Amino acid sequence: PVVENRGNAATEEGVTVGAKFGVDGKTVCWSDRFHGPLAPGQKVELKPNNGPTGKTSWVMTRGCHNVTVQVDDLNRITEFNEGNNRRVITINSGTGPDLVIKAVTVKEARQGKPLVVEVTVANVGSEPVPKGSRVGATLYAIDGEKRPKVLSWAISRDGLPVGGNMPLTIQCDSSLVTEQHKFLAIVDDVNRIAELDKTNNRAEFEIANGTPAEPRGDAPSK
């Protein structure tokens, strides 16, 4: 990366101006050869010169990846703004499956009954998901939750061709109460599939649940 000193003072002489390079949350290499001073407005290109295994590069693999560069990752330099030292870009291999949620169909949503939702997953990528691979969808509750709460999930190993659709039926163990509910459905939430795009895997929806379940058997209606 090209690093610029946007402050009003030079970095200290002899102090390393370094950078760390990561892929999908793992450090792959770093740069620590350049030493200050770096004057205000001055720019310098930092190239990797070492890494955890001694390598200075990463071999691209299939799917979508988040590449992170962080300058002064070891906080050797005292800066007036530490919040602008990191940049993330997304790259992909150009070929592979891409799973999206095409539709969400509520099959059962009544008071006192378990929630049943059918999530239709589509492969809009350039390659199929092989048979045997686990394609899953998870349902979360997001009603006033600080973080999404897992309700249930469904998994298929049938494979999914390019342009194909796959219905996954998710049944929750707990029953609903009478009110409006917000939910989040995510396909491949645990990243089993190497996809072209990981930013299009979710869908939010609401359910207005106000109808009590019909009695069954000999239970009298009230």
Tab-separated table of C-alpha atoms in Angstrom:
chain	number	residue	atom	x	y	z
A	1	PRO	CA	0.000	0.000	0.000
A	2	VAL	CA	0.945	3.654	-0.321
A	3	VAL	CA	1.077	5.170	3.163
A	4	GLU	CA	0.828	8.924	3.713
A	5	ASN	CA	1.573	10.990	6.790
A	6	ARG	CA	-1.453	13.293	7.041
A	7	GLY	CA	-0.417	14.718	10.386
A	8	ASN	CA	1.464	17.937	11.162
A	9	ALA	CA	4.674	16.343	12.437
A	10	ALA	CA	7.155	13.803	11.133
A	11	THR	CA	7.403	10.314	12.563
A	12	GLU	CA	10.424	9.679	14.749
A	13	GLU	CA	13.718	8.848	13.114
A	14	GLY	CA	14.491	5.143	13.116
A	15	VAL	CA	10.976	4.089	14.115
A	16	THR	CA	9.482	1.467	11.802
A	17	VAL	CA	6.509	2.455	9.662
A	18	GLY	CA	4.987	-0.981	9.200
A	19	ALA	CA	1.907	-2.613	7.743
A	20	LYS	CA	0.132	-5.944	8.176
A	21	PHE	CA	-1.691	-7.790	5.397
A	22	GLY	CA	-4.546	-10.188	6.160
A	23	VAL	CA	-6.966	-12.394	4.250
A	24	ASP	CA	-10.284	-13.452	5.780
A	25	GLY	CA	-9.125	-12.490	9.263
A	26	LYS	CA	-5.738	-14.238	9.135
A	27	THR	CA	-2.363	-12.490	8.868
A	28	VAL	CA	-0.545	-13.610	5.711
A	29	CYS	CA	2.433	-11.218	5.564
A	30	TRP	CA	3.764	-7.845	6.710
A	31	SER	CA	6.122	-4.999	5.909
A	32	ASP	CA	8.625	-3.655	8.456
A	33	ARG	CA	11.624	-2.449	6.434
A	34	PHE	CA	10.871	1.250	6.193
A	35	HIS	CA	12.101	3.405	9.063
A	36	GLY	CA	11.242	7.032	9.752
A	37	PRO	CA	11.200	9.878	9.640
A	38	LEU	CA	8.144	10.218	7.417
A	39	ALA	CA	7.487	13.928	6.949
A	40	PRO	CA	4.000	15.530	6.897
A	41	GLY	CA	2.503	14.966	3.442
A	42	GLN	CA	5.170	12.440	2.510
A	43	LYS	CA	4.127	9.124	0.982
A	44	VAL	CA	5.892	5.772	0.938
A	45	GLU	CA	5.031	2.450	-0.683
A	46	LEU	CA	5.238	-0.465	1.734
A	47	LYS	CA	5.829	-3.898	0.231
A	48	PRO	CA	5.624	-7.191	2.139
A	49	ASN	CA	9.000	-8.546	3.215
A	50	ASN	CA	8.049	-11.314	5.652
A	51	GLY	CA	5.170	-13.345	7.057
A	52	PRO	CA	4.162	-16.033	9.564
A	53	THR	CA	5.669	-18.734	7.333
A	54	GLY	CA	8.343	-16.551	5.786
A	55	LYS	CA	6.290	-15.945	2.639
A	56	THR	CA	5.548	-12.463	1.318
A	57	SER	CA	2.472	-13.343	-0.741
A	58	TRP	CA	-0.792	-15.264	-0.612
A	59	VAL	CA	-2.056	-17.705	-3.232
A	60	MET	CA	-5.568	-16.862	-4.408
A	61	THR	CA	-8.136	-19.560	-3.698
A	62	ARG	CA	-11.636	-20.101	-5.043
A	63	GLY	CA	-14.416	-17.866	-3.803
A	64	CYS	CA	-14.789	-14.444	-2.201
A	65	HIS	CA	-12.176	-13.039	0.204
A	66	ASN	CA	-11.739	-9.973	2.408
A	67	VAL	CA	-8.245	-8.503	2.141
A	68	THR	CA	-7.166	-6.228	4.996
A	69	VAL	CA	-4.241	-3.816	5.180
A	70	GLN	CA	-3.414	-2.118	8.473
A	71	VAL	CA	-0.625	0.424	8.803
A	72	ASP	CA	1.239	0.800	12.108
A	73	ASP	CA	-0.428	-2.384	13.322
A	74	LEU	CA	1.947	-2.632	16.313
A	75	ASN	CA	1.328	0.984	17.403
A	76	ARG	CA	4.958	2.000	17.180
A	77	ILE	CA	3.930	5.538	16.216
A	78	THR	CA	1.899	7.919	18.386
A	79	GLU	CA	-0.807	9.338	16.103
A	80	PHE	CA	-3.580	11.841	16.676
A	81	ASN	CA	-5.987	9.575	14.758
A	82	GLU	CA	-5.720	5.808	15.120
A	83	GLY	CA	-9.062	5.211	13.416
A	84	ASN	CA	-7.907	5.570	9.805
A	85	ASN	CA	-5.124	2.974	9.716
A	86	ARG	CA	-7.128	0.120	8.219
A	87	ARG	CA	-8.607	-0.608	4.818
A	88	VAL	CA	-10.584	-3.637	3.650
A	89	ILE	CA	-11.293	-4.662	0.066
A	90	THR	CA	-13.240	-7.641	-1.261
A	91	ILE	CA	-11.910	-9.771	-4.100
A	92	ASN	CA	-13.147	-12.950	-5.760
A	93	SER	CA	-11.728	-15.658	-7.971
A	94	GLY	CA	-14.104	-14.876	-10.844
A	95	THR	CA	-15.721	-18.316	-10.887
A	96	GLY	CA	-17.770	-20.249	-8.374
A	97	PRO	CA	-21.269	-20.574	-6.922
A	98	ASP	CA	-23.126	-17.603	-5.457
A	99	LEU	CA	-26.001	-18.326	-3.088
A	100	VAL	CA	-28.817	-15.850	-2.519
A	101	ILE	CA	-32.214	-15.976	-0.829
A	102	LYS	CA	-34.739	-15.765	-3.637
A	103	ALA	CA	-37.873	-15.955	-1.492
A	104	VAL	CA	-39.115	-16.451	2.057
A	105	THR	CA	-42.498	-18.144	2.443
A	106	VAL	CA	-44.183	-18.357	5.842
A	107	LYS	CA	-45.854	-21.767	6.155
A	108	GLU	CA	-47.069	-21.483	9.759
A	109	ALA	CA	-47.173	-18.382	11.965
A	110	ARG	CA	-49.960	-18.569	14.500
A	111	GLN	CA	-50.158	-18.001	18.206
A	112	GLY	CA	-49.234	-21.125	20.140
A	113	LYS	CA	-47.788	-22.875	17.073
A	114	PRO	CA	-44.139	-23.329	16.050
A	115	LEU	CA	-43.039	-20.976	13.299
A	116	VAL	CA	-42.425	-22.734	9.975
A	117	VAL	CA	-40.663	-20.856	7.186
A	118	GLU	CA	-39.571	-22.004	3.726
A	119	VAL	CA	-36.424	-20.273	2.479
A	120	THR	CA	-35.802	-20.605	-1.264
A	121	VAL	CA	-32.081	-20.529	-2.037
A	122	ALA	CA	-30.874	-19.792	-5.573
A	123	ASN	CA	-27.432	-20.247	-7.128
A	124	VAL	CA	-26.756	-17.149	-9.252
A	125	GLY	CA	-23.043	-17.909	-9.648
A	126	SER	CA	-21.056	-19.452	-12.487
A	127	GLU	CA	-20.475	-22.923	-11.001
A	128	PRO	CA	-22.719	-25.485	-9.288
A	129	VAL	CA	-22.617	-26.502	-5.655
A	130	PRO	CA	-21.551	-30.182	-5.786
A	131	LYS	CA	-23.824	-32.874	-4.414
A	132	GLY	CA	-22.781	-33.698	-0.869
A	133	SER	CA	-21.861	-30.110	0.001
A	134	ARG	CA	-23.894	-28.717	2.875
A	135	VAL	CA	-26.124	-25.836	1.794
A	136	GLY	CA	-27.757	-24.386	4.876
A	137	ALA	CA	-30.042	-21.550	5.885
A	138	THR	CA	-30.446	-20.207	9.413
A	139	LEU	CA	-33.336	-18.210	10.865
A	140	TYR	CA	-32.686	-15.487	13.452
A	141	ALA	CA	-34.983	-13.361	15.602
A	142	ILE	CA	-34.083	-9.665	15.558
A	143	ASP	CA	-36.905	-8.282	17.723
A	144	GLY	CA	-35.142	-5.855	20.044
A	145	GLU	CA	-32.109	-8.129	20.253
A	146	LYS	CA	-28.637	-6.669	20.703
A	147	ARG	CA	-27.476	-9.390	18.359
A	148	PRO	CA	-29.513	-11.775	16.191
A	149	LYS	CA	-30.831	-14.795	18.119
A	150	VAL	CA	-30.611	-18.169	16.383
A	151	LEU	CA	-34.008	-19.880	16.185
A	152	SER	CA	-33.378	-22.862	13.914
A	153	TRP	CA	-31.851	-23.943	10.609
A	154	ALA	CA	-32.134	-26.399	7.715
A	155	ILE	CA	-29.467	-28.140	5.627
A	156	SER	CA	-29.462	-29.948	2.283
A	157	ARG	CA	-26.716	-32.025	0.641
A	158	ASP	CA	-28.489	-32.391	-2.712
A	159	GLY	CA	-26.252	-29.940	-4.568
A	160	LEU	CA	-27.425	-26.859	-6.450
A	161	PRO	CA	-26.826	-26.260	-10.178
A	162	VAL	CA	-26.212	-22.857	-11.722
A	163	GLY	CA	-29.579	-21.111	-11.967
A	164	GLY	CA	-31.205	-23.700	-9.730
A	165	ASN	CA	-33.460	-23.176	-6.719
A	166	MET	CA	-33.573	-25.116	-3.449
A	167	PRO	CA	-36.403	-24.874	-0.871
A	168	LEU	CA	-35.262	-25.287	2.737
A	169	THR	CA	-37.967	-25.659	5.385
A	170	ILE	CA	-37.054	-24.280	8.809
A	171	GLN	CA	-39.205	-25.157	11.823
A	172	CYS	CA	-38.637	-23.375	15.122
A	173	ASP	CA	-39.109	-25.189	18.425
A	174	SER	CA	-40.639	-22.253	20.282
A	175	SER	CA	-44.118	-20.907	19.570
A	176	LEU	CA	-44.982	-17.306	18.761
A	177	VAL	CA	-47.002	-14.823	20.763
A	178	THR	CA	-49.477	-12.319	19.385
A	179	GLU	CA	-47.505	-9.397	18.009
A	180	GLN	CA	-45.360	-8.218	15.106
A	181	HIS	CA	-42.077	-10.081	14.691
A	182	LYS	CA	-38.885	-9.323	12.772
A	183	PHE	CA	-36.672	-12.078	11.420
A	184	LEU	CA	-33.423	-12.516	9.528
A	185	ALA	CA	-32.655	-15.440	7.215
A	186	ILE	CA	-29.066	-16.129	6.153
A	187	VAL	CA	-27.915	-18.736	3.653
A	188	ASP	CA	-24.489	-20.325	4.220
A	189	ASP	CA	-24.037	-18.347	7.438
A	190	VAL	CA	-21.076	-20.515	8.531
A	191	ASN	CA	-19.253	-20.159	5.189
A	192	ARG	CA	-19.166	-23.788	4.097
A	193	ILE	CA	-19.403	-22.789	0.419
A	194	ALA	CA	-16.667	-20.805	-1.374
A	195	GLU	CA	-18.890	-18.169	-2.998
A	196	LEU	CA	-18.257	-15.306	-5.392
A	197	ASP	CA	-20.109	-12.841	-3.173
A	198	LYS	CA	-20.674	-13.076	0.582
A	199	THR	CA	-22.584	-9.793	0.862
A	200	ASN	CA	-25.868	-11.026	-0.664
A	201	ASN	CA	-26.674	-13.964	1.616
A	202	ARG	CA	-29.351	-12.465	3.865
A	203	ALA	CA	-32.953	-11.321	3.866
A	204	GLU	CA	-35.024	-9.609	6.575
A	205	PHE	CA	-38.781	-10.005	6.871
A	206	GLU	CA	-41.652	-9.370	9.277
A	207	ILE	CA	-44.588	-11.469	10.394
A	208	ALA	CA	-47.810	-10.036	11.779
A	209	ASN	CA	-48.902	-12.869	14.042
A	210	GLY	CA	-52.329	-12.404	15.545
A	211	THR	CA	-54.307	-15.541	14.780
A	212	PRO	CA	-54.555	-18.215	17.503
A	213	ALA	CA	-54.010	-21.828	16.441
A	214	GLU	CA	-57.130	-23.848	15.687
A	215	PRO	CA	-57.946	-26.504	18.308
A	216	ARG	CA	-57.384	-30.145	17.371
A	217	GLY	CA	-58.789	-33.453	18.603
A	218	ASP	CA	-61.284	-33.258	21.461
A	219	ALA	CA	-60.135	-29.884	22.771
A	220	PRO	CA	-63.165	-27.555	23.002
A	221	SER	CA	-63.049	-24.198	21.272
A	222	LYS	CA	-62.959	-21.175	23.581
